[in-house]
Structure formats: structure tokens, C-alpha cells
XYZ file of C-alpha atoms in Angstrom:
392
model
C 38.353 -25.000 -3.531
C 36.391 -21.964 -2.382
C 33.135 -22.795 -0.638
C 30.006 -20.633 -0.422
C 30.659 -20.267 3.296
C 34.133 -18.824 2.569
C 32.814 -15.684 0.850
C 33.252 -12.407 2.717
C 30.317 -10.846 4.526
C 30.504 -7.794 2.243
C 30.283 -9.968 -0.876
C 27.451 -12.027 0.591
C 25.617 -8.767 1.412
C 25.932 -7.675 -2.221
C 24.612 -11.043 -3.396
C 21.651 -10.882 -1.007
C 20.824 -7.368 -2.195
C 20.261 -8.778 -5.699
C 18.213 -11.810 -4.710
C 14.522 -11.492 -5.711
C 12.121 -11.153 -2.794
C 10.464 -14.460 -3.503
C 13.826 -16.302 -3.644
C 15.094 -15.205 -0.219
C 13.756 -18.402 1.356
C 16.051 -20.495 -0.873
C 19.051 -18.555 0.447
C 18.390 -19.936 3.928
C 19.148 -23.500 2.808
C 22.522 -22.600 1.257
C 24.515 -22.782 4.507
C 24.180 -21.817 8.169
C 26.052 -18.543 7.672
C 23.876 -17.454 4.754
C 20.808 -18.433 6.747
C 21.917 -16.115 9.561
C 22.711 -13.259 7.168
C 19.356 -13.608 5.426
C 17.642 -13.340 8.819
C 19.658 -10.178 9.460
C 18.163 -8.850 6.233
C 14.707 -9.810 7.469
C 15.313 -7.775 10.615
C 16.531 -4.777 8.571
C 20.122 -5.161 9.775
C 21.648 -5.715 6.338
C 22.635 -2.362 4.919
C 23.094 -3.990 1.514
C 19.329 -4.233 1.033
C 18.039 -1.930 -1.694
C 16.298 1.209 -0.345
C 13.059 0.742 -2.289
C 12.164 -2.914 -2.425
C 8.560 -3.922 -2.637
C 5.653 -5.162 -4.683
C 3.690 -3.529 -7.451
C 0.321 -4.429 -8.911
C 0.117 -3.799 -12.655
C -2.428 -5.129 -15.151
C -3.989 -7.235 -12.375
C -0.735 -9.116 -11.716
C 1.683 -8.858 -8.798
C 5.261 -7.897 -9.591
C 8.359 -7.533 -7.466
C 9.986 -4.125 -7.782
C 13.441 -2.738 -7.089
C 13.572 1.017 -7.630
C 16.925 2.627 -6.892
C 17.110 6.419 -7.174
C 20.501 6.842 -5.513
C 21.877 7.904 -8.901
C 19.923 11.187 -9.046
C 20.624 14.643 -7.639
C 24.289 13.820 -7.020
C 27.087 16.380 -7.051
C 28.690 14.763 -10.127
C 25.666 15.826 -12.164
C 24.788 12.301 -13.308
C 21.109 11.321 -13.331
C 20.549 7.557 -13.310
C 17.571 5.490 -12.131
C 17.733 1.713 -11.788
C 14.250 0.169 -11.962
C 13.540 -3.551 -12.144
C 9.978 -4.903 -12.256
C 9.313 -8.635 -12.609
C 6.016 -10.499 -12.648
C 5.731 -13.129 -9.928
C 5.140 -16.547 -11.413
C 3.510 -18.555 -8.651
C 0.108 -19.463 -7.247
C -0.777 -15.826 -6.581
C -0.623 -14.912 -10.262
C -2.675 -17.868 -11.483
C -5.619 -15.514 -10.980
C -6.036 -11.798 -11.639
C -5.551 -9.602 -8.572
C -7.507 -6.349 -8.204
C -6.440 -5.081 -4.765
C -3.379 -5.556 -2.584
C -2.849 -4.494 1.043
C 0.465 -4.781 2.880
C 1.479 -4.974 6.535
C 4.943 -5.874 7.807
C 5.809 -8.461 5.164
C 2.357 -9.990 4.673
C 0.256 -9.198 1.589
C -3.524 -9.418 1.502
C -4.735 -9.986 -2.064
C -8.263 -9.756 -3.474
C -9.004 -11.493 -6.764
C -10.374 -9.472 -9.642
C -13.629 -11.453 -9.671
C -14.079 -10.661 -5.941
C -14.600 -14.331 -5.045
C -11.366 -14.975 -3.160
C -9.229 -13.441 -0.448
C -5.697 -14.674 0.276
C -2.911 -13.730 2.680
C 0.538 -14.344 1.230
C 3.942 -14.439 2.925
C 6.422 -14.180 0.009
C 9.466 -14.934 2.156
C 8.035 -18.116 3.682
C 6.297 -19.077 0.403
C 3.044 -19.631 2.290
C -0.551 -18.632 1.556
C -3.781 -18.653 3.526
C -6.983 -18.614 1.469
C -9.684 -17.009 3.593
C -13.195 -18.453 3.546
C -15.758 -15.636 3.898
C -18.411 -15.370 6.571
C -20.646 -14.167 3.743
C -19.860 -13.863 0.043
C -17.294 -11.221 -0.906
C -18.543 -8.277 -2.986
C -17.050 -5.844 -5.481
C -17.333 -2.816 -3.191
C -15.918 -4.546 -0.105
C -12.759 -2.968 1.306
C -10.086 -4.441 3.529
C -7.154 -3.719 5.820
C -4.572 -6.014 7.408
C -2.801 -5.510 10.730
C -2.118 -7.034 14.124
C -2.816 -6.421 17.819
C -0.408 -5.910 20.723
C 0.102 -9.689 20.955
C 1.082 -9.826 17.262
C -2.115 -11.675 16.341
C -2.651 -11.068 12.623
C -6.115 -9.776 11.693
C -8.098 -8.608 8.656
C -10.678 -5.833 8.719
C -13.474 -6.082 6.152
C -15.827 -3.275 5.158
C -18.896 -5.178 3.953
C -20.563 -3.070 1.260
C -23.237 -4.669 -0.914
C -26.340 -3.589 -2.812
C -28.760 -6.489 -3.160
C -30.943 -7.154 -6.205
C -33.923 -6.214 -4.068
C -32.510 -2.728 -3.541
C -31.275 -3.302 0.001
C -27.883 -1.925 1.029
C -25.849 -3.998 3.464
C -22.967 -2.183 5.172
C -20.976 -3.222 8.220
C -17.623 -4.282 9.594
C -16.191 -7.759 10.148
C -12.838 -8.880 11.499
C -10.968 -12.093 10.765
C -8.324 -13.476 13.104
C -5.746 -15.753 11.504
C -4.980 -17.491 14.801
C -8.555 -18.700 15.341
C -9.428 -18.889 11.623
C -12.756 -17.163 12.271
C -14.770 -14.050 11.425
C -16.600 -11.821 13.902
C -19.053 -8.966 13.296
C -17.984 -5.653 14.849
C -20.508 -3.336 16.487
C -19.476 -0.082 14.805
C -21.772 2.771 13.820
C -19.634 5.103 11.732
C -20.005 8.854 11.881
C -17.659 9.205 8.951
C -17.287 8.327 5.276
C -14.237 6.648 3.730
C -14.254 6.828 -0.071
C -14.220 3.431 -1.806
C -10.858 4.119 -3.487
C -9.049 4.969 -0.221
C -7.009 1.827 0.449
C -5.563 2.854 3.783
C -1.980 2.275 4.946
C -0.919 -0.115 7.712
C 1.751 1.079 10.127
C 2.874 -0.532 13.401
C -0.034 -2.980 13.167
C -2.786 -0.370 12.705
C -4.344 1.037 9.528
C -4.841 4.718 8.697
C -7.391 6.193 6.270
C -8.486 9.509 4.846
C -12.022 9.998 6.175
C -14.577 12.792 6.488
C -17.518 13.447 8.744
C -20.800 12.321 7.233
C -22.576 15.077 5.325
C -25.845 15.900 7.057
C -29.005 17.535 5.803
C -30.185 20.477 7.830
C -33.158 22.788 7.650
C -31.775 24.507 4.574
C -30.570 21.440 2.726
C -27.181 19.735 2.516
C -24.354 21.179 4.589
C -21.077 22.150 2.844
C -18.619 19.338 2.164
C -16.253 18.874 5.139
C -12.504 18.358 4.590
C -10.834 15.015 5.236
C -9.232 13.909 8.470
C -6.890 11.050 9.306
C -8.625 8.097 10.963
C -6.967 5.046 12.552
C -8.364 1.555 12.965
C -6.711 0.027 16.040
C -6.443 -3.776 15.679
C -5.908 -4.184 19.443
C -9.137 -2.455 20.504
C -10.814 -3.406 17.180
C -12.228 0.082 16.884
C -11.714 3.351 15.046
C -10.053 6.202 16.910
C -10.724 9.910 16.980
C -10.301 12.281 14.054
C -6.653 13.262 13.565
C -5.603 16.432 11.738
C -4.118 16.440 8.252
C -1.632 19.223 7.451
C -3.767 20.426 4.506
C -7.447 20.868 3.660
C -8.215 17.912 1.432
C -11.499 17.710 -0.470
C -12.913 14.976 -2.675
C -11.632 16.433 -5.988
C -8.108 16.959 -4.666
C -5.517 14.199 -4.925
C -4.588 12.796 -1.549
C -3.035 9.482 -0.641
C -0.970 7.863 2.099
C 2.243 5.851 2.149
C 4.728 4.879 4.818
C 8.444 5.319 5.435
C 10.340 2.151 6.385
C 7.627 1.020 8.784
C 8.196 3.990 11.091
C 6.286 6.993 9.730
C 3.326 7.908 7.582
C 3.783 10.022 4.484
C 0.984 11.994 2.830
C 0.781 13.289 -0.735
C -1.552 16.178 -1.492
C -2.230 17.947 -4.797
C -4.706 20.791 -4.958
C -7.042 20.471 -7.968
C -7.035 24.257 -8.516
C -3.363 25.188 -8.169
C -1.778 21.771 -9.050
C 0.832 22.335 -6.363
C 2.123 19.048 -4.949
C 2.924 18.731 -1.244
C 4.677 15.876 0.562
C 4.303 15.595 4.339
C 5.843 13.150 6.832
C 4.779 12.414 10.394
C 7.152 13.395 13.183
C 4.949 11.426 15.614
C 2.176 8.928 14.920
C -0.041 6.893 17.264
C -3.699 5.788 16.953
C -4.962 8.974 18.632
C -2.186 11.515 18.093
C -0.204 12.770 15.102
C 2.122 15.625 14.175
C 3.426 16.487 10.713
C 6.339 18.209 9.015
C 6.556 19.336 5.420
C 9.158 17.557 3.272
C 8.712 19.764 0.205
C 6.220 21.548 -2.034
C 6.484 21.935 -5.806
C 4.411 23.578 -8.550
C 3.697 20.912 -11.179
C 2.469 23.274 -13.935
C 5.892 24.176 -15.396
C 6.728 20.484 -15.832
C 3.506 18.720 -16.778
C 1.441 21.510 -18.252
C -1.590 23.305 -16.953
C -4.295 20.936 -15.863
C -2.233 17.833 -15.052
C -3.317 16.229 -11.795
C -2.415 12.832 -10.417
C -5.395 10.493 -10.507
C -7.623 11.066 -7.481
C -8.485 7.368 -7.238
C -5.184 5.661 -7.918
C -1.869 7.383 -7.218
C 0.543 5.562 -4.921
C 4.032 6.706 -3.957
C 7.113 6.322 -1.798
C 9.638 8.881 -0.614
C 13.340 9.300 0.055
C 13.574 11.617 3.045
C 17.290 12.261 2.669
C 17.086 13.315 -0.969
C 13.673 14.959 -0.455
C 12.245 13.029 -3.382
C 8.877 11.356 -3.992
C 8.232 8.670 -6.617
C 4.580 8.714 -7.722
C 3.120 5.851 -9.785
C 0.302 6.701 -12.174
C -0.475 6.928 -15.890
C 1.025 9.563 -18.177
C -0.962 12.553 -19.416
C -2.293 10.576 -22.407
C -3.394 7.666 -20.149
C -1.382 5.400 -22.477
C 1.649 4.445 -20.375
C 2.269 3.448 -16.780
C 4.727 5.995 -15.438
C 6.850 6.657 -12.370
C 7.226 10.380 -11.702
C 10.354 11.171 -9.664
C 9.689 14.554 -8.061
C 11.997 16.563 -5.828
C 12.195 19.967 -4.239
C 13.308 22.912 -6.382
C 11.223 21.602 -9.271
C 13.111 18.399 -10.100
C 11.077 16.009 -12.280
C 12.030 12.816 -14.096
C 9.667 10.356 -15.788
C 10.309 6.623 -16.013
C 8.179 4.674 -18.503
C 6.951 1.401 -16.965
C 5.229 0.064 -20.075
C 1.999 0.388 -22.015
C -1.161 0.754 -19.959
C -4.006 -1.739 -20.260
C -6.466 -0.091 -17.927
C -10.162 -0.888 -17.811
C -11.541 2.497 -16.808
C -14.814 0.879 -15.753
C -12.861 -0.855 -12.966
C -10.943 2.263 -11.919
C -8.819 2.557 -9.860
C -7.737 -1.070 -9.675
C -6.079 -1.344 -13.096
C -3.638 1.472 -12.342
C -0.111 0.752 -11.059
C -0.062 0.490 -7.280
C 3.092 0.038 -5.215
C 3.716 -1.324 -1.701
C 7.253 -0.136 -0.902
C 9.804 -0.881 1.814
C 9.099 -4.596 1.914
C 10.788 -6.387 4.820
C 10.387 -10.197 4.763
C 8.236 -11.660 7.519
C 8.812 -14.793 9.601
C 5.078 -15.141 10.333
C 3.858 -18.702 9.710
C 0.512 -18.901 7.921
C 0.189 -22.613 8.748
C -1.802 -23.576 5.697
C -1.046 -25.308 2.441
C -0.590 -23.172 -0.632
C -3.407 -25.086 -2.331
C -6.365 -22.977 -3.292
C -9.584 -24.076 -1.660
C -12.838 -24.002 -3.537
C -15.313 -21.512 -2.124
C -18.974 -22.350 -1.614
C -21.696 -19.758 -1.313
């Protein structure tokens, strides 16, 4: 009788590549050999893992996503995309989720009613509901990362307009190890638009930011272009302005992603020409960056004059080898969630992800948003999955 432990490593690798993200933990209890192989997958040693494995937020619910584009742009002329999106049926999706932030296998989720904040480790099936230092607000923004000692932390942009007309703005940091919040002494000389989610890479988080617009003797100064700005979770401070490889202004589409936890990727679409550019870092540290262009394509011949990816929502991932970007947004009619597969030399393929149920008053949080290149984390959150009631 053939036992599970008798299967070849190649066959086990194929099985693991088809296991849903949230079921990987169950694999570990199958046998010692499968436990070891699953840990290899966690450490990115299993080549059988799908290239684009991650999470997607759609219609205020978290979904697991496998998006395989290895069947496009091949010499045999075939053009096949394998996309699988499944809603996650656990504690996380008992409430609507409006924002999701990802760092090295941990997901930080904000509920749609802005009353709860939770860190989730899908691989370990653990959650940590975070009690606020002060009540959470609709305009608050967040980032998740870790310092040089691998201490997990959350950055909170406190942004609240009181009923008395006061505006409270500041920065707080939460450390999972000590289970406590601290106020940071930061006086920003920059603006980060509310819809810029930031991208965490190597423990730090990067944002599009611009110098604050000042009023001089002759009125408001011209709008400055965006820069790249890093929040360093070790020093708990923002770094210096870093150059972007394009001049990005508020009406242009610009967003960040990452490439297998090693590089940043930037998408830029000019609102006047509709040309789409994809850039990848050749070097990235909190205070230094260099870029190289992956490709540039004119979108007008494919989508019609005037089509621009949503300034406040578009998320994407790239395949460097194929020189392809997959951008998640709505279609031109705003009726369907769509993945646009875009490559150099004008390649374009649309994949319909289902009917859109977007509340435009809550833009951009009802649009599809993807966190790609998920690698399971062994970080212990050390808290029960039970949701704790919050008191204000």
C-alpha cells in the first residue's frame, strides 16, 4: 500500500503548488517529509510554487488569488491565462474589509466601518486584533513592517476632523512584541495623498509623496512632482526624498508594487498622452534608489482615446522575464472588475474578474486591489483568533 510519504518529491511539489494559501498549515501535519517540504515552500525554495500567488480584496472581502500567465507570449502562438480567485471563508471575512496592507506574509486589515484593525498570518491561521490608542478614523492610513531585529510594527497616520472643526493629524507606531502604541515626533514637510497605500519591502514602507505646497508673496506656488519616500521601521522615521524615474503629478496614474520581495516596481501613466510606463529598481535602500525601464506602451490603440487607469485604485504585479504587467482595475464602463495583461510591443489581454459592485463614495476601497508574491510567514502572533470588543 502506497503511503503519502512514499510519493516522489516532484509529485509532492506539484500537489503543494495547488494547495490554497490558507490550507498550507494543514499540510504540515500530514507527515514529517511534507512538513519539511512545506517549510521549503515558505522559504521560497520550492520551484513548484505558482509565480503569482497572493491575496486580492474585492467587494470588501479578501480572496486568495493564483494568476498564472506562463501561457502567453510563447513561441507556439498559444495565449492562455489561468486565473483562480476564491473568497476566504474564515474570521477575517465575517466583517467587510476596506483596506489591506502586506509585508512578508503578514496582512494588516482595516474593517470597512473603521472600528477594527487586525493582523493576520494566513499560514499560521493566527490573528491579532489591535486595540487603538485612540479611536480609528475613516481617513487614517497604515503601513506594516519590521525593524532590524525583526520586531513587527504598524505605522498609523492619524487623520481626523472633529465635529468642532479641529483637525488632528499625527503619527503613531504599534509594536506587536510589546502590544503597545507610541506617538512619534514627526513634523512632515511633505504630503502623501490619502489613496497612496504604500508598499512594504525588506521591512520598510515606500510611498509616493510631494513637498508641501507653500504660499508665497504672489500666491500658491506651482504643484511639485512626486518623489519616493521611505519610512524606516528601525529608526522609526521618514528618510530623504528619493527620485522617481518620471515626473508624476496628482492627475497622473502612479502606483507601486514589489517583485518577489526584492525590488520595487512603479507604474506610471501620463494623463495627457496615456502612455504606460513600467519601471523596476536596480537598487533600493531607505535613502538610495536607482531605476531601469522595463517597457513603455501607448494605450490609445488598445483602449481608445481617453482611457486611463484609475488614479486612486490601480494595483499591479509584473513578470520581469516576459516583460509583462498585470493591472487590476475596472473596465472602461466601470461595470466589471478587470485584469489588464500588458506587455511590450503593444500586447494587451483583458481578463474579466466579475461584475463590479463599487460604492464610488468610498473610492478607492471598493476597487480590486492585489497583494502579489505571497510567501507564507512563520511569525507567531501569539493571540487567539477571537475578536475582542473595542471600547471607546
